[in-house]
Amino acid sequence: EVQIGLRDLLMRPATPWKQWWSLGEGKGKILMTLQFLSVYEGMLRMNLMEGVGLVKPDLVGDADVYVTMKLNDKVAKKKQKVQSKVIDGGGINPVWKGGEMLLMWVTEDACFEGCQVELWDQDLGADDHMGGFSIDLFQYAALTTINGDAIKERMFPVKLKKGKLKGEVKAEVDFYPCVELEIVVKEGRNMYNPNL
């Protein structure tokens, strides 16, 4: 039985770990190289908290605000879209009490495309666009892979269709990469033979 400290291995993802491992007293040893390979594929989690100073889309009444998160994987020719619950009467400062969690699987190709987040006012007719912002998924994936952590909670400036900034959305964003572990056994010495 060989025990490996994965935390030590995760702290240095670009460096192979080459070491002799004992198989127990009198059972020999093996030379193994271990390495986590960088994988930019995994789960994106965005926890919406609040909007601050958003645009007022209607002259009368408060906006009924919801958020959509879209991801476009051009290689797989697949689009994903998730939507938050509607904050009735949220207006220009909507609050998602306890947070509103949006989850999305990100492929490696989509990781380089980025994720689009749009804010909407739900109306009886067509919903009004209240602006949006992009999330650089590669930034979160790279920081998580290298440091084991990324910036979690932040304010995202909301950009209107004409490019003007109006308001912000406070959210936590996490990227949970799937991990590929490569183990190569190089050689063995003095191996125990159970048939003797």
GROMACS .gro file of C-alpha atoms in nm:
model
  196
    1GLU     CA    1   0.000   0.000   0.000
    2VAL     CA    2   0.135   0.340  -0.100
    3GLN     CA    3   0.000   0.661   0.053
    4ILE     CA    4   0.034   0.986  -0.138
    5GLY     CA    5  -0.020   1.336  -0.001
    6LEU     CA    6  -0.236   1.484  -0.277
    7ARG     CA    7  -0.226   1.828  -0.118
    8ASP     CA    8   0.152   1.837  -0.171
    9LEU     CA    9   0.101   1.738  -0.532
   10LEU     CA   10  -0.173   1.995  -0.593
   11MET     CA   11   0.046   2.276  -0.460
   12ARG     CA   12   0.286   2.227  -0.752
   13PRO     CA   13   0.073   2.132  -1.054
   14ALA     CA   14   0.340   2.198  -1.318
   15THR     CA   15   0.617   1.999  -1.146
   16PRO     CA   16   0.632   1.619  -1.170
   17TRP     CA   17   0.697   1.444  -0.840
   18LYS     CA   18   0.948   1.160  -0.882
   19GLN     CA   19   1.008   0.941  -0.578
   20TRP     CA   20   1.087   0.588  -0.464
   21TRP     CA   21   0.795   0.433  -0.275
   22SER     CA   22   0.833   0.145  -0.032
   23LEU     CA   23   0.587  -0.139  -0.070
   24GLY     CA   24   0.645  -0.246   0.288
   25GLU     CA   25   0.921  -0.421   0.474
   26GLY     CA   26   1.075  -0.691   0.258
   27LYS     CA   27   0.832  -0.624  -0.030
   28GLY     CA   28   1.052  -0.397  -0.239
   29LYS     CA   29   1.003  -0.048  -0.375
   30ILE     CA   30   0.895   0.125  -0.694
   31LEU     CA   31   1.000   0.448  -0.861
   32MET     CA   32   0.694   0.655  -0.957
   33THR     CA   33   0.644   0.990  -1.121
   34LEU     CA   34   0.320   1.171  -1.038
   35GLN     CA   35   0.183   1.488  -1.189
   36PHE     CA   36  -0.148   1.668  -1.201
   37LEU     CA   37  -0.213   1.792  -1.550
   38SER     CA   38  -0.376   2.131  -1.591
   39VAL     CA   39  -0.736   2.087  -1.693
   40TYR     CA   40  -0.950   2.385  -1.782
   41GLU     CA   41  -1.274   2.195  -1.760
   42GLY     CA   42  -1.503   2.183  -1.462
   43MET     CA   43  -1.798   2.336  -1.279
   44LEU     CA   44  -1.864   2.710  -1.272
   45ARG     CA   45  -2.061   2.833  -0.971
   46MET     CA   46  -2.191   3.186  -0.949
   47ASN     CA   47  -2.371   3.291  -0.632
   48LEU     CA   48  -2.567   3.613  -0.694
   49MET     CA   49  -2.594   3.841  -0.393
   50GLU     CA   50  -2.720   4.182  -0.499
   51GLY     CA   51  -2.739   4.447  -0.768
   52VAL     CA   52  -2.649   4.808  -0.689
   53GLY     CA   53  -2.755   5.115  -0.888
   54LEU     CA   54  -2.881   4.927  -1.194
   55VAL     CA   55  -3.061   5.100  -1.479
   56LYS     CA   56  -3.437   5.162  -1.435
   57PRO     CA   57  -3.590   5.009  -1.748
   58ASP     CA   58  -3.950   5.132  -1.702
   59LEU     CA   59  -4.086   5.478  -1.622
   60VAL     CA   60  -4.346   5.335  -1.384
   61GLY     CA   61  -4.293   5.067  -1.118
   62ASP     CA   62  -3.992   4.871  -1.002
   63ALA     CA   63  -3.810   4.618  -1.218
   64ASP     CA   64  -3.871   4.247  -1.161
   65VAL     CA   65  -3.508   4.145  -1.200
   66TYR     CA   66  -3.359   3.813  -1.306
   67VAL     CA   67  -3.020   3.706  -1.439
   68THR     CA   68  -2.923   3.471  -1.720
   69MET     CA   69  -2.581   3.311  -1.752
   70LYS     CA   70  -2.485   3.188  -2.101
   71LEU     CA   71  -2.192   2.985  -2.224
   72ASN     CA   72  -2.115   2.919  -2.588
   73ASP     CA   73  -1.891   2.622  -2.673
   74LYS     CA   74  -1.812   2.686  -3.041
   75VAL     CA   75  -1.609   2.366  -3.083
   76ALA     CA   76  -1.884   2.137  -2.948
   77LYS     CA   77  -2.147   2.363  -3.111
   78LYS     CA   78  -2.335   2.363  -2.783
   79LYS     CA   79  -2.495   2.651  -2.594
   80GLN     CA   80  -2.591   2.647  -2.227
   81LYS     CA   81  -2.813   2.891  -2.045
   82VAL     CA   82  -2.926   2.904  -1.684
   83GLN     CA   83  -3.155   3.158  -1.521
   84SER     CA   84  -3.198   3.290  -1.168
   85LYS     CA   85  -3.529   3.331  -0.993
   86VAL     CA   86  -3.711   3.660  -1.049
   87ILE     CA   87  -3.683   3.920  -0.772
   88ASP     CA   88  -4.031   4.076  -0.784
   89GLY     CA   89  -4.006   4.451  -0.730
   90GLY     CA   90  -3.627   4.428  -0.695
   91GLY     CA   91  -3.590   4.760  -0.874
   92ILE     CA   92  -3.245   4.908  -0.923
   93ASN     CA   93  -3.105   4.740  -0.609
   94PRO     CA   94  -3.227   4.377  -0.617
   95VAL     CA   95  -3.116   4.141  -0.339
   96TRP     CA   96  -3.102   3.763  -0.372
   97LYS     CA   97  -3.160   3.678  -0.005
   98GLY     CA   98  -2.929   3.395   0.095
   99GLY     CA   99  -2.779   3.408  -0.253
  100GLU     CA  100  -2.896   3.259  -0.580
  101MET     CA  101  -2.667   2.985  -0.704
  102LEU     CA  102  -2.622   2.927  -1.077
  103LEU     CA  103  -2.422   2.621  -1.188
  104MET     CA  104  -2.284   2.539  -1.530
  105TRP     CA  105  -2.045   2.275  -1.668
  106VAL     CA  106  -1.755   2.435  -1.859
  107THR     CA  107  -1.563   2.244  -2.125
  108GLU     CA  108  -1.199   2.327  -2.195
  109ASP     CA  109  -1.288   2.497  -2.524
  110ALA     CA  110  -1.567   2.702  -2.366
  111CYS     CA  111  -1.328   2.808  -2.088
  112PHE     CA  112  -1.148   3.030  -2.339
  113GLU     CA  113  -1.474   3.181  -2.474
  114GLY     CA  114  -1.591   3.334  -2.147
  115CYS     CA  115  -1.934   3.346  -1.991
  116GLN     CA  116  -2.198   3.613  -2.057
  117VAL     CA  117  -2.419   3.730  -1.772
  118GLU     CA  118  -2.727   3.939  -1.859
  119LEU     CA  119  -2.974   4.121  -1.633
  120TRP     CA  120  -3.341   4.142  -1.731
  121ASP     CA  121  -3.666   4.302  -1.615
  122GLN     CA  122  -3.951   4.053  -1.648
  123ASP     CA  123  -4.251   4.215  -1.816
  124LEU     CA  124  -4.585   4.090  -1.948
  125GLY     CA  125  -4.465   4.146  -2.305
  126ALA     CA  126  -4.099   4.131  -2.400
  127ASP     CA  127  -3.852   4.144  -2.111
  128ASP     CA  128  -3.634   4.455  -2.089
  129HIS     CA  129  -3.255   4.421  -2.102
  130MET     CA  130  -3.087   4.590  -1.804
  131GLY     CA  131  -2.724   4.532  -1.906
  132GLY     CA  132  -2.468   4.261  -1.856
  133PHE     CA  133  -2.108   4.163  -1.799
  134SER     CA  134  -1.860   3.891  -1.894
  135ILE     CA  135  -1.675   3.649  -1.672
  136ASP     CA  136  -1.324   3.553  -1.782
  137LEU     CA  137  -1.344   3.180  -1.709
  138PHE     CA  138  -0.982   3.117  -1.802
  139GLN     CA  139  -0.873   3.359  -1.528
  140TYR     CA  140  -1.071   3.166  -1.264
  141ALA     CA  141  -0.959   2.827  -1.399
  142ALA     CA  142  -0.591   2.928  -1.412
  143LEU     CA  143  -0.590   3.083  -1.065
  144THR     CA  144  -0.766   2.780  -0.919
  145THR     CA  145  -0.519   2.543  -1.086
  146ILE     CA  146  -0.209   2.741  -0.985
  147ASN     CA  147  -0.306   2.875  -0.642
  148GLY     CA  148  -0.585   2.640  -0.544
  149ASP     CA  149  -0.802   2.950  -0.510
  150ALA     CA  150  -0.929   3.249  -0.705
  151ILE     CA  151  -1.096   3.579  -0.621
  152LYS     CA  152  -1.437   3.475  -0.499
  153GLU     CA  153  -1.658   3.769  -0.408
  154ARG     CA  154  -1.645   4.079  -0.623
  155MET     CA  155  -1.847   4.357  -0.781
  156PHE     CA  156  -1.902   4.317  -1.156
  157PRO     CA  157  -1.965   4.648  -1.343
  158VAL     CA  158  -2.280   4.625  -1.556
  159LYS     CA  159  -2.246   4.745  -1.915
  160LEU     CA  160  -2.550   4.869  -2.108
  161LYS     CA  161  -2.603   4.790  -2.479
  162LYS     CA  162  -2.445   5.120  -2.587
  163GLY     CA  163  -2.132   5.049  -2.380
  164LYS     CA  164  -2.206   5.283  -2.091
  165LEU     CA  165  -2.155   5.143  -1.740
  166LYS     CA  166  -2.452   5.161  -1.502
  167GLY     CA  167  -2.454   4.979  -1.170
  168GLU     CA  168  -2.284   4.666  -1.039
  169VAL     CA  169  -2.368   4.310  -0.942
  170LYS     CA  170  -2.213   4.157  -0.632
  171ALA     CA  171  -2.149   3.786  -0.679
  172GLU     CA  172  -1.919   3.504  -0.574
  173VAL     CA  173  -1.766   3.308  -0.859
  174ASP     CA  174  -1.589   2.974  -0.814
  175PHE     CA  175  -1.441   2.734  -1.066
  176TYR     CA  176  -1.405   2.370  -0.962
  177PRO     CA  177  -1.174   2.202  -1.213
  178CYS     CA  178  -1.194   1.835  -1.285
  179VAL     CA  179  -0.849   1.691  -1.230
  180GLU     CA  180  -0.644   1.452  -1.434
  181LEU     CA  181  -0.377   1.263  -1.243
  182GLU     CA  182  -0.102   1.091  -1.433
  183ILE     CA  183   0.094   0.819  -1.251
  184VAL     CA  184   0.386   0.652  -1.424
  185VAL     CA  185   0.565   0.361  -1.258
  186LYS     CA  186   0.925   0.378  -1.384
  187GLU     CA  187   1.077   0.066  -1.228
  188GLY     CA  188   1.066  -0.166  -0.933
  189ARG     CA  189   1.337  -0.320  -0.716
  190ASN     CA  190   1.346  -0.616  -0.484
  191MET     CA  191   0.976  -0.676  -0.548
  192TYR     CA  192   0.795  -0.932  -0.332
  193ASN     CA  193   0.694  -1.244  -0.520
  194PRO     CA  194   0.390  -1.403  -0.354
  195ASN     CA  195   0.449  -1.729  -0.547
  196LEU     CA  196   0.777  -1.807  -0.369
   0.00000   0.00000   0.00000
